[in-house]
Tab-separated table of C-alpha atoms in Angstrom:
chain	number	residue	atom	x	y	z
A	1	MET	CA	-69.894	13.312	-53.004
A	2	GLU	CA	-69.866	13.362	-56.573
A	3	ALA	CA	-72.066	10.887	-58.601
A	4	PHE	CA	-69.173	8.392	-59.865
A	5	SER	CA	-69.731	6.286	-63.650
A	6	PRO	CA	-67.595	4.953	-66.599
A	7	TRP	CA	-67.007	8.526	-67.822
A	8	THR	CA	-65.638	9.323	-64.419
A	9	LEU	CA	-62.848	7.092	-64.290
A	10	PHE	CA	-62.637	7.862	-68.691
A	11	VAL	CA	-61.790	11.835	-67.731
A	12	ASP	CA	-59.745	10.886	-64.449
A	13	LEU	CA	-57.519	8.476	-66.827
A	14	GLY	CA	-57.771	10.769	-69.665
A	15	VAL	CA	-56.596	13.636	-67.651
A	16	ILE	CA	-53.579	11.554	-65.669
A	17	SER	CA	-52.163	10.293	-69.101
A	18	CYS	CA	-52.004	13.777	-70.049
A	19	LEU	CA	-50.262	15.045	-67.306
A	20	LEU	CA	-47.898	12.474	-67.649
A	21	LEU	CA	-47.333	13.196	-71.695
A	22	VAL	CA	-46.767	16.705	-70.105
A	23	CYS	CA	-44.055	15.742	-67.454
A	24	LYS	CA	-41.959	13.576	-69.693
A	25	TRP	CA	-41.779	15.834	-72.835
A	26	LEU	CA	-40.623	18.510	-68.976
A	27	ARG	CA	-38.112	15.894	-68.080
A	28	VAL	CA	-36.615	15.814	-71.983
A	29	LYS	CA	-36.105	19.488	-72.137
A	30	MET	CA	-35.337	20.935	-69.241
A	31	LYS	CA	-31.895	20.716	-67.181
A	32	LEU	CA	-33.908	19.950	-63.435
A	33	MET	CA	-35.118	17.096	-63.873
A	34	GLN	CA	-32.610	15.337	-65.939
A	35	LYS	CA	-30.389	16.322	-63.018
A	36	PHE	CA	-32.534	14.994	-60.048
A	37	PHE	CA	-33.855	12.159	-62.825
A	38	ILE	CA	-37.591	13.672	-61.586
A	39	PRO	CA	-39.871	10.550	-62.842
A	40	PRO	CA	-42.480	12.065	-64.708
A	41	SER	CA	-45.245	10.080	-62.709
A	42	LEU	CA	-44.127	11.752	-59.207
A	43	ALA	CA	-44.248	15.354	-60.753
A	44	ALA	CA	-47.717	14.633	-62.808
A	45	GLY	CA	-49.299	13.941	-59.151
A	46	PHE	CA	-47.503	17.249	-58.116
A	47	LEU	CA	-49.106	18.780	-61.120
A	48	GLY	CA	-52.575	16.965	-60.820
A	49	LEU	CA	-52.191	17.782	-56.315
A	50	ALA	CA	-51.844	21.705	-57.546
A	51	LEU	CA	-54.255	22.205	-60.225
A	52	GLY	CA	-57.138	19.113	-59.099
A	53	PRO	CA	-59.937	19.391	-56.619
A	54	GLY	CA	-57.790	19.844	-53.810
A	55	GLY	CA	-55.468	23.025	-54.860
A	56	ALA	CA	-56.489	24.885	-58.073
A	57	ASP	CA	-59.590	22.899	-59.140
A	58	VAL	CA	-58.901	23.541	-62.485
A	59	LEU	CA	-58.212	20.151	-63.978
A	60	PRO	CA	-61.744	17.982	-64.294
A	61	LEU	CA	-60.464	15.323	-61.879
A	62	SER	CA	-62.320	13.741	-59.560
A	63	THR	CA	-62.683	13.243	-55.986
A	64	GLN	CA	-62.535	9.687	-56.602
A	65	THR	CA	-58.908	9.384	-57.549
A	66	GLY	CA	-58.082	8.055	-54.055
A	67	THR	CA	-60.542	4.991	-54.788
A	68	TYR	CA	-58.253	3.249	-57.728
A	69	ALA	CA	-55.258	2.947	-55.210
A	70	GLY	CA	-57.017	-0.440	-53.974
A	71	ILE	CA	-57.813	-1.602	-57.881
A	72	LEU	CA	-53.921	-0.641	-58.926
A	73	ILE	CA	-51.944	-2.550	-56.290
A	74	ALA	CA	-54.314	-5.403	-56.504
A	75	PHE	CA	-52.813	-5.273	-60.442
A	76	ILE	CA	-49.328	-5.055	-59.558
A	77	PHE	CA	-48.917	-7.591	-56.290
A	78	GLY	CA	-50.834	-10.261	-58.322
A	79	SER	CA	-48.413	-10.643	-61.183
A	80	LEU	CA	-45.355	-10.229	-58.779
A	81	ALA	CA	-45.319	-14.282	-58.914
A	82	LEU	CA	-44.989	-14.381	-62.860
A	83	THR	CA	-42.215	-11.764	-63.334
A	84	SER	CA	-40.191	-13.586	-60.559
A	85	GLN	CA	-37.404	-15.569	-62.533
A	86	ARG	CA	-35.088	-18.248	-60.685
A	87	SER	CA	-32.231	-16.429	-62.303
A	88	GLU	CA	-28.478	-18.172	-60.584
A	89	GLY	CA	-26.334	-16.143	-58.663
A	90	GLN	CA	-23.725	-17.139	-55.898
A	91	GLY	CA	-25.252	-17.882	-52.208
A	92	GLY	CA	-22.637	-15.942	-50.395
A	93	SER	CA	-23.687	-12.909	-52.381
A	94	ILE	CA	-27.566	-13.596	-51.640
A	95	GLY	CA	-27.348	-14.700	-47.902
A	96	ARG	CA	-25.431	-11.281	-47.920
A	97	MET	CA	-27.877	-8.851	-49.487
A	98	TRP	CA	-30.796	-11.481	-47.875
A	99	ALA	CA	-29.524	-10.685	-44.832
A	100	TYR	CA	-29.027	-6.426	-45.139
A	101	SER	CA	-32.252	-5.646	-46.477
A	102	GLN	CA	-34.716	-8.270	-44.316
A	103	ALA	CA	-33.037	-6.304	-41.330
A	104	GLY	CA	-33.424	-2.796	-42.836
A	105	LEU	CA	-36.853	-3.628	-43.242
A	106	LEU	CA	-38.124	-5.013	-40.397
A	107	LEU	CA	-35.725	-2.535	-38.193
A	108	GLN	CA	-37.759	0.302	-40.301
A	109	TRP	CA	-41.348	-0.780	-39.077
A	110	ALA	CA	-39.891	-1.504	-35.638
A	111	LEU	CA	-38.685	2.574	-35.977
A	112	GLY	CA	-42.063	3.475	-36.885
A	113	GLY	CA	-43.903	1.955	-35.070
A	114	LEU	CA	-42.528	2.192	-31.479
A	115	LEU	CA	-41.269	5.830	-32.433
A	116	GLY	CA	-45.214	6.131	-32.989
A	117	LEU	CA	-46.237	4.656	-30.007
A	118	LEU	CA	-43.741	5.415	-27.246
A	119	VAL	CA	-42.996	9.187	-28.340
A	120	LEU	CA	-45.186	11.259	-31.292
A	121	ARG	CA	-48.457	9.819	-29.485
A	122	TYR	CA	-47.465	10.906	-26.221
A	123	MET	CA	-47.168	14.946	-27.527
A	124	TRP	CA	-49.630	14.743	-29.757
A	125	PRO	CA	-52.675	12.247	-28.126
A	126	GLY	CA	-54.903	12.221	-30.998
A	127	ILE	CA	-52.358	10.994	-33.467
A	128	GLY	CA	-53.514	7.302	-32.948
A	129	ASP	CA	-51.730	4.342	-32.308
A	130	GLY	CA	-51.454	3.471	-36.443
A	131	PHE	CA	-49.718	7.228	-37.805
A	132	GLY	CA	-46.053	6.027	-36.905
A	133	ILE	CA	-46.086	2.734	-39.796
A	134	THR	CA	-47.212	5.570	-42.464
A	135	MET	CA	-43.271	5.663	-42.613
A	136	PRO	CA	-42.432	2.316	-43.110
A	137	SER	CA	-45.367	2.189	-45.152
A	138	GLY	CA	-44.217	5.028	-47.613
A	139	PHE	CA	-40.523	4.413	-47.824
A	140	CYS	CA	-39.668	1.135	-47.818
A	141	GLY	CA	-42.756	0.159	-50.027
A	142	GLY	CA	-43.714	3.198	-51.725
A	143	HIS	CA	-46.293	4.548	-53.209
A	144	GLY	CA	-48.433	0.550	-54.168
A	145	THR	CA	-47.649	-0.502	-50.746
A	146	ALA	CA	-48.878	2.654	-48.690
A	147	ALA	CA	-52.402	2.614	-50.558
A	148	ALA	CA	-52.281	-0.906	-49.366
A	149	VAL	CA	-51.890	-0.228	-45.521
A	150	GLY	CA	-54.059	2.990	-46.069
A	151	GLU	CA	-56.873	1.405	-47.752
A	152	ALA	CA	-56.463	-1.125	-44.893
A	153	PHE	CA	-57.015	1.156	-42.472
A	154	LYS	CA	-60.002	3.103	-44.157
A	155	LYS	CA	-62.449	-0.023	-44.316
A	156	LEU	CA	-60.963	-0.332	-40.325
A	157	GLY	CA	-62.470	3.200	-39.841
A	158	ASN	CA	-59.196	5.539	-40.202
A	159	GLU	CA	-59.195	7.359	-43.665
A	160	ASP	CA	-56.569	9.790	-42.270
A	161	ILE	CA	-53.700	6.761	-42.594
A	162	LEU	CA	-54.215	6.954	-46.341
A	163	THR	CA	-53.252	10.129	-47.296
A	164	LEU	CA	-50.585	10.284	-44.214
A	165	ALA	CA	-49.195	7.611	-45.773
A	166	MET	CA	-49.073	8.450	-49.392
A	167	THR	CA	-47.440	11.231	-48.317
A	168	ALA	CA	-44.578	9.959	-46.760
A	169	ALA	CA	-44.265	7.938	-49.757
A	170	THR	CA	-44.022	11.041	-51.972
A	171	VAL	CA	-41.438	12.882	-49.132
A	172	GLY	CA	-39.698	9.251	-49.955
A	173	ILE	CA	-38.971	9.630	-53.688
A	174	VAL	CA	-37.832	13.027	-52.970
A	175	ALA	CA	-35.321	11.897	-50.724
A	176	SER	CA	-34.455	8.886	-52.860
A	177	VAL	CA	-33.332	11.533	-55.346
A	178	PHE	CA	-32.301	14.542	-53.858
A	179	ILE	CA	-29.690	12.206	-51.278
A	180	GLY	CA	-28.883	9.690	-53.838
A	181	LEU	CA	-27.126	11.302	-56.302
A	182	PRO	CA	-25.234	13.616	-53.374
A	183	LEU	CA	-24.293	9.983	-51.876
A	184	ILE	CA	-23.357	9.338	-55.878
A	185	LYS	CA	-20.815	12.609	-56.145
A	186	TRP	CA	-20.066	11.808	-52.508
A	187	ALA	CA	-18.523	8.337	-53.600
A	188	THR	CA	-17.255	9.208	-56.853
A	189	ARG	CA	-14.791	11.939	-55.066
A	190	LYS	CA	-13.837	9.412	-51.986
A	191	ASN	CA	-13.236	6.165	-55.314
A	192	HIS	CA	-16.161	4.538	-53.194
A	193	THR	CA	-17.094	3.567	-56.318
A	194	ALA	CA	-16.345	0.675	-58.482
A	195	TYR	CA	-17.277	1.036	-62.521
A	196	LEU	CA	-18.655	4.986	-62.271
A	197	THR	CA	-15.381	7.628	-62.165
A	198	ASP	CA	-17.133	10.682	-62.899
A	199	TYR	CA	-20.781	11.875	-62.425
A	200	ASP	CA	-20.909	14.155	-64.748
A	201	GLU	CA	-19.880	11.810	-67.700
A	202	LEU	CA	-23.676	10.092	-67.275
A	203	PRO	CA	-24.618	8.884	-71.171
A	204	VAL	CA	-27.636	10.593	-72.032
A	205	GLU	CA	-30.349	7.963	-72.049
A	206	LEU	CA	-30.507	8.288	-67.905
A	207	ARG	CA	-30.676	12.371	-68.234
A	208	THR	CA	-33.613	12.329	-70.979
A	209	GLY	CA	-34.617	8.305	-70.386
A	210	LEU	CA	-35.050	8.284	-73.595
A	211	LEU	CA	-33.647	5.547	-74.883
A	212	VAL	CA	-31.264	6.348	-78.433
A	213	PRO	CA	-29.455	5.541	-80.556
A	214	GLU	CA	-32.069	2.475	-81.595
A	215	GLU	CA	-29.429	-0.065	-80.572
A	216	LYS	CA	-29.879	0.859	-77.054
A	217	ARG	CA	-33.946	-0.284	-76.985
A	218	PRO	CA	-34.354	-3.882	-75.616
A	219	ARG	CA	-37.840	-5.845	-76.510
A	220	LEU	CA	-40.933	-5.226	-74.322
A	221	GLY	CA	-42.274	-8.563	-74.509
A	222	THR	CA	-41.960	-11.635	-76.754
A	223	ASP	CA	-45.397	-12.617	-78.659
A	224	THR	CA	-46.930	-15.951	-77.151
A	225	CYS	CA	-50.140	-16.151	-78.681
A	226	SER	CA	-50.524	-15.581	-82.679
A	227	SER	CA	-52.621	-12.211	-82.934
A	228	ILE	CA	-55.370	-14.838	-85.183
A	229	SER	CA	-56.571	-16.153	-81.956
A	230	ILE	CA	-55.776	-13.325	-79.360
A	231	ASP	CA	-53.210	-10.865	-78.517
A	232	SER	CA	-50.344	-11.909	-76.605
A	233	LEU	CA	-50.820	-8.762	-74.714
A	234	THR	CA	-53.911	-8.979	-74.069
A	235	PHE	CA	-53.214	-12.603	-73.151
A	236	ASN	CA	-51.148	-11.311	-70.730
A	237	LEU	CA	-53.465	-8.561	-69.263
A	238	THR	CA	-56.327	-11.184	-68.571
A	239	VAL	CA	-54.203	-13.629	-66.133
A	240	VAL	CA	-52.784	-10.499	-63.794
A	241	ALA	CA	-56.516	-9.077	-64.322
A	242	ALA	CA	-57.793	-12.892	-63.200
A	243	ILE	CA	-55.249	-13.190	-60.616
A	244	ALA	CA	-56.292	-9.582	-58.905
A	245	LEU	CA	-60.461	-10.607	-59.615
A	246	GLY	CA	-59.465	-14.163	-57.279
A	247	GLY	CA	-57.553	-11.837	-55.193
A	248	TYR	CA	-60.819	-9.903	-54.757
A	249	GLY	CA	-62.757	-12.978	-54.781
A	250	LEU	CA	-60.624	-14.375	-52.229
A	251	SER	CA	-60.670	-11.736	-49.491
A	252	LYS	CA	-64.584	-11.700	-50.233
A	253	LEU	CA	-64.840	-15.301	-48.587
A	254	VAL	CA	-62.109	-14.757	-45.985
A	255	GLY	CA	-64.906	-11.721	-44.765
A	256	MET	CA	-67.171	-14.726	-44.977
A	257	TRP	CA	-65.908	-17.165	-43.405
A	258	VAL	CA	-64.231	-15.466	-40.447
A	259	PRO	CA	-66.759	-12.027	-39.841
A	260	GLY	CA	-64.758	-9.277	-38.621
A	261	LEU	CA	-61.284	-10.684	-40.509
A	262	GLU	CA	-60.756	-8.617	-44.275
A	263	LEU	CA	-57.767	-9.464	-45.498
A	264	PRO	CA	-56.704	-6.491	-47.832
A	265	VAL	CA	-56.999	-7.368	-51.766
A	266	PHE	CA	-53.399	-7.240	-52.857
A	267	SER	CA	-52.027	-9.519	-50.179
A	268	CYS	CA	-54.832	-12.261	-51.606
A	269	ALA	CA	-54.084	-11.460	-55.147
A	270	PHE	CA	-51.045	-11.824	-54.458
A	271	VAL	CA	-51.469	-15.408	-52.904
A	272	VAL	CA	-53.757	-16.592	-56.079
A	273	GLY	CA	-50.714	-15.581	-58.285
A	274	VAL	CA	-48.766	-17.874	-56.126
A	275	VAL	CA	-51.019	-20.246	-56.291
A	276	LEU	CA	-51.574	-20.202	-60.049
A	277	ARG	CA	-47.659	-19.669	-60.818
A	278	LYS	CA	-47.357	-23.329	-59.250
A	279	ILE	CA	-49.938	-24.403	-61.701
A	280	PHE	CA	-48.335	-23.066	-64.899
A	281	ASP	CA	-45.127	-24.380	-63.792
A	282	CYS	CA	-46.538	-28.090	-62.967
A	283	THR	CA	-49.005	-27.931	-66.757
A	284	GLY	CA	-46.486	-26.173	-68.785
A	285	ALA	CA	-48.364	-23.039	-69.132
A	286	ILE	CA	-45.962	-21.014	-67.801
A	287	GLN	CA	-44.206	-20.611	-71.551
A	288	TYR	CA	-46.510	-18.878	-72.797
A	289	THR	CA	-46.965	-15.951	-70.096
A	290	CYS	CA	-43.907	-13.513	-70.775
A	291	PRO	CA	-42.587	-12.159	-67.845
A	292	GLN	CA	-41.157	-8.737	-69.516
A	293	THR	CA	-44.630	-8.089	-70.828
A	294	ILE	CA	-46.292	-8.545	-67.413
A	295	SER	CA	-43.276	-6.546	-66.004
A	296	HIS	CA	-44.288	-3.598	-68.654
A	297	MET	CA	-47.883	-3.928	-67.298
A	298	SER	CA	-47.202	-3.642	-64.067
A	299	GLY	CA	-44.390	-0.186	-64.175
A	300	MET	CA	-47.199	1.277	-66.479
A	301	MET	CA	-49.708	0.577	-63.156
A	302	THR	CA	-46.928	1.863	-60.976
A	303	ASP	CA	-46.286	4.953	-63.172
A	304	PHE	CA	-50.339	5.771	-62.601
A	305	LEU	CA	-50.944	4.417	-59.302
A	306	VAL	CA	-48.056	7.219	-57.847
A	307	ALA	CA	-49.415	9.848	-59.933
A	308	PHE	CA	-53.085	9.269	-59.133
A	309	GLY	CA	-51.593	8.744	-55.143
A	310	ILE	CA	-50.198	12.061	-55.269
A	311	ALA	CA	-52.638	13.315	-56.876
A	312	SER	CA	-55.725	12.391	-54.135
A	313	ILE	CA	-53.357	13.471	-51.248
A	314	LYS	CA	-55.662	16.303	-48.579
A	315	LEU	CA	-53.847	18.946	-47.858
A	316	SER	CA	-55.845	19.307	-44.613
A	317	VAL	CA	-54.762	16.075	-43.229
A	318	VAL	CA	-51.009	16.814	-44.311
A	319	VAL	CA	-51.511	20.344	-42.590
A	320	ALA	CA	-53.358	18.884	-39.795
A	321	TYR	CA	-50.648	15.988	-38.695
A	322	TRP	CA	-47.249	18.423	-39.722
A	323	GLN	CA	-45.106	18.808	-36.801
A	324	PRO	CA	-45.128	14.821	-35.680
A	325	LEU	CA	-44.727	14.050	-39.607
A	326	VAL	CA	-42.005	15.940	-40.355
A	327	ILE	CA	-40.282	14.594	-37.270
A	328	LEU	CA	-41.747	10.843	-37.907
A	329	LEU	CA	-39.422	11.315	-41.161
A	330	LEU	CA	-36.941	13.228	-40.728
A	331	VAL	CA	-36.243	10.720	-37.978
A	332	GLY	CA	-36.427	8.149	-39.999
A	333	LEU	CA	-34.909	9.589	-43.241
A	334	VAL	CA	-31.733	9.642	-41.073
A	335	CYS	CA	-32.137	5.972	-39.566
A	336	THR	CA	-32.044	4.866	-42.488
A	337	LEU	CA	-29.337	6.664	-44.214
A	338	PHE	CA	-27.063	5.309	-41.167
A	339	TYR	CA	-28.364	1.500	-41.471
A	340	VAL	CA	-27.375	1.826	-46.022
A	341	LEU	CA	-24.413	3.079	-45.625
A	342	VAL	CA	-22.785	1.869	-42.068
A	343	LEU	CA	-24.134	-2.088	-42.445
A	344	GLY	CA	-24.077	-2.048	-46.413
A	345	LYS	CA	-20.331	-1.121	-46.349
A	346	LEU	CA	-20.056	-3.665	-43.953
A	347	MET	CA	-22.389	-6.375	-44.795
A	348	GLN	CA	-21.053	-6.686	-48.572
A	349	LYS	CA	-17.660	-8.167	-49.212
A	350	ASP	CA	-17.788	-6.286	-53.172
A	351	CYS	CA	-19.205	-2.819	-55.003
A	352	TRP	CA	-21.006	-2.275	-51.927
A	353	PHE	CA	-21.499	1.783	-52.373
A	354	GLU	CA	-23.488	-0.199	-55.351
A	355	LYS	CA	-25.936	-2.636	-53.780
A	356	SER	CA	-25.750	0.402	-50.522
A	357	ILE	CA	-27.256	3.391	-53.400
A	358	PHE	CA	-29.982	0.252	-54.627
A	359	THR	CA	-31.444	0.160	-51.287
A	360	TRP	CA	-31.239	3.358	-49.720
A	361	GLY	CA	-33.554	3.830	-53.614
A	362	TRP	CA	-35.554	0.275	-52.253
A	363	PHE	CA	-36.210	2.235	-48.283
A	364	THR	CA	-37.398	5.427	-49.411
A	365	GLY	CA	-38.708	4.957	-52.865
A	366	THR	CA	-39.735	2.190	-55.146
A	367	MET	CA	-38.455	-0.512	-56.585
A	368	ALA	CA	-37.834	1.615	-59.820
A	369	MET	CA	-35.848	4.208	-58.114
A	370	GLY	CA	-33.250	1.792	-56.784
A	371	ILE	CA	-32.784	0.974	-59.861
A	372	ALA	CA	-32.470	3.892	-61.404
A	373	LEU	CA	-29.642	4.834	-58.553
A	374	LEU	CA	-28.119	1.676	-59.215
A	375	ARG	CA	-27.906	2.311	-62.687
A	376	VAL	CA	-26.742	5.449	-62.467
A	377	VAL	CA	-23.090	4.017	-60.580
A	378	ASP	CA	-23.039	0.375	-62.941
A	379	PRO	CA	-24.655	1.456	-65.824
A	380	ASP	CA	-23.796	-2.270	-67.364
A	381	MET	CA	-24.956	-3.863	-63.884
A	382	ARG	CA	-20.964	-5.945	-63.765
A	383	SER	CA	-21.929	-5.956	-59.709
A	384	ARG	CA	-24.928	-7.825	-60.060
A	385	CYS	CA	-26.762	-6.673	-56.979
A	386	LEU	CA	-29.962	-7.247	-59.044
A	387	ASP	CA	-29.094	-10.918	-59.423
A	388	SER	CA	-28.295	-11.552	-55.660
A	389	TYR	CA	-31.865	-9.570	-54.947
A	390	ALA	CA	-33.605	-11.610	-57.358
A	391	LEU	CA	-33.241	-14.297	-55.428
A	392	ALA	CA	-32.720	-12.770	-51.745
A	393	TYR	CA	-36.346	-11.085	-52.221
A	394	LEU	CA	-38.190	-14.767	-52.880
A	395	PHE	CA	-37.376	-14.792	-49.124
A	396	ILE	CA	-38.277	-11.467	-48.331
A	397	ALA	CA	-41.382	-11.204	-49.809
A	398	PRO	CA	-43.448	-12.845	-47.243
A	399	VAL	CA	-42.549	-10.948	-44.454
A	400	GLU	CA	-43.362	-7.680	-46.055
A	401	ILE	CA	-46.599	-9.071	-47.511
A	402	ALA	CA	-47.566	-10.049	-43.787
A	403	LEU	CA	-46.130	-7.034	-42.288
A	404	VAL	CA	-48.453	-5.280	-44.653
A	405	THR	CA	-51.153	-7.342	-44.647
A	406	PHE	CA	-51.424	-7.697	-40.435
A	407	ALA	CA	-50.187	-4.061	-39.504
A	408	PRO	CA	-53.580	-1.952	-39.766
A	409	MET	CA	-55.540	-5.193	-37.685
A	410	VAL	CA	-53.288	-5.121	-35.334
A	411	PHE	CA	-52.639	-1.421	-34.523
A	412	MET	CA	-56.417	-1.103	-35.046
A	413	SER	CA	-57.050	-3.814	-32.512
A	414	GLY	CA	-54.525	-1.776	-29.901
A	415	HIS	CA	-51.450	-4.676	-30.044
A	416	GLY	CA	-49.517	-2.172	-32.254
A	417	LEU	CA	-46.338	-2.266	-29.391
A	418	TRP	CA	-46.459	-6.126	-29.403
A	419	PHE	CA	-45.844	-5.630	-33.145
A	420	ALA	CA	-43.420	-3.226	-33.634
A	421	GLY	CA	-41.659	-5.308	-30.746
A	422	SER	CA	-41.492	-7.920	-32.913
A	423	CYS	CA	-40.377	-6.907	-35.714
A	424	LEU	CA	-37.241	-5.016	-33.918
A	425	ILE	CA	-36.445	-8.702	-32.131
A	426	ALA	CA	-37.068	-10.448	-35.950
A	427	GLY	CA	-34.816	-7.744	-37.612
A	428	LEU	CA	-31.727	-8.166	-34.727
A	429	ALA	CA	-32.314	-11.578	-34.512
A	430	VAL	CA	-31.059	-11.300	-38.843
A	431	LEU	CA	-28.405	-9.156	-37.697
A	432	GLY	CA	-27.166	-11.868	-35.143
A	433	PHE	CA	-27.384	-14.985	-38.167
A	434	ALA	CA	-26.085	-13.644	-40.041
A	435	ARG	CA	-23.194	-12.383	-37.762
A	436	LEU	CA	-23.302	-16.338	-36.995
A	437	LYS	CA	-22.962	-16.971	-40.875
A	438	GLY	CA	-19.663	-14.300	-41.439
A	439	TRP	CA	-21.748	-12.016	-43.147
A	440	MET	CA	-20.340	-8.916	-41.735
A	441	SER	CA	-16.990	-9.081	-42.371
A	442	ASN	CA	-16.687	-7.789	-46.219
A	443	ARG	CA	-13.627	-9.486	-45.919
A	444	ALA	CA	-15.051	-13.228	-46.072
């Protein structure tokens, strides 16, 4: 293994940054990338994979790019508590969105776990118990969750899961775009969209990703500190970095107190972030943090995470598992599409397609892809989909964190069937609760 130094990180970061710039330029110039809304981070990752040490080996990327994922995801999850806003919404819409999203999340984990354990493992005995959950790890959580789950499995002795989960996340993002956009075209022809009547009339800023003219450019954030003492961006970054470091320390402390139990750093960072948010709220210090600035920093780290994650995929591992992986991902996409459209039309009282296409982007790619698809059909955000989701996610997030935190340990200990079965029961219970509340009918 090559020696790692700060200059290794410097070169890796510089190379990926150059690839991001090139791919952003291609997004502006290439009609194909505009047509399918291909994110520059996704294209940069593919270029890094093709030209890096795992491909043609013409770029000076190190073989350590896969290790950055665990650090970046700690920063991303550590910032969540500081960016959540308690916006006002309507109770019925929030309840429907919560049940719709929570049940879908649980059922996707159940599908992956049960398909891997009860079907694929018997067809290919060497794949291991945790193979099936690479699909929900990559789909519902994107490259961030894939990195978290993969790193946890790696520490427990299974290094292949990281590559497989990253591959699932990459396939999910591609599917979210290449299936999501034809769905939007179909919906406009069938008059299922509430605000978009002609797909071909999309504004240029959605296609190129450049905000022109200037009045369409929102503020990056608000200065909360005088630069004579400390720059506002520096202050917000240090808060997030301190949370991430606290998560690392908490993870190590738990490992010392309970030998054999090593909680993922990202989940500990989330806990530290929640505690710090409570302290900031009580002391009034929260007014000196800027949610918009922190959200942009989180988005920046996500872009680098996606690019580094794809570039670090080990093609030899993908080739070794390609047959069960294809079955797992295809079944996952078909079942997710069925759930999103059928349950979305049944459970959402208004703007059902707008909310469904957002959920499709989230359930297969990332939150950013969900928002991108939503902006295509609802550019002015009149559906209030994000308002309902923001409040609903306050109840979804702890469940998602628990799934990602404990799934690797449970599957590696041989209790994966119990875990997947519990997800199935919980998902069906949420739908049953929604039916009792009258949320299973779009007429009420």
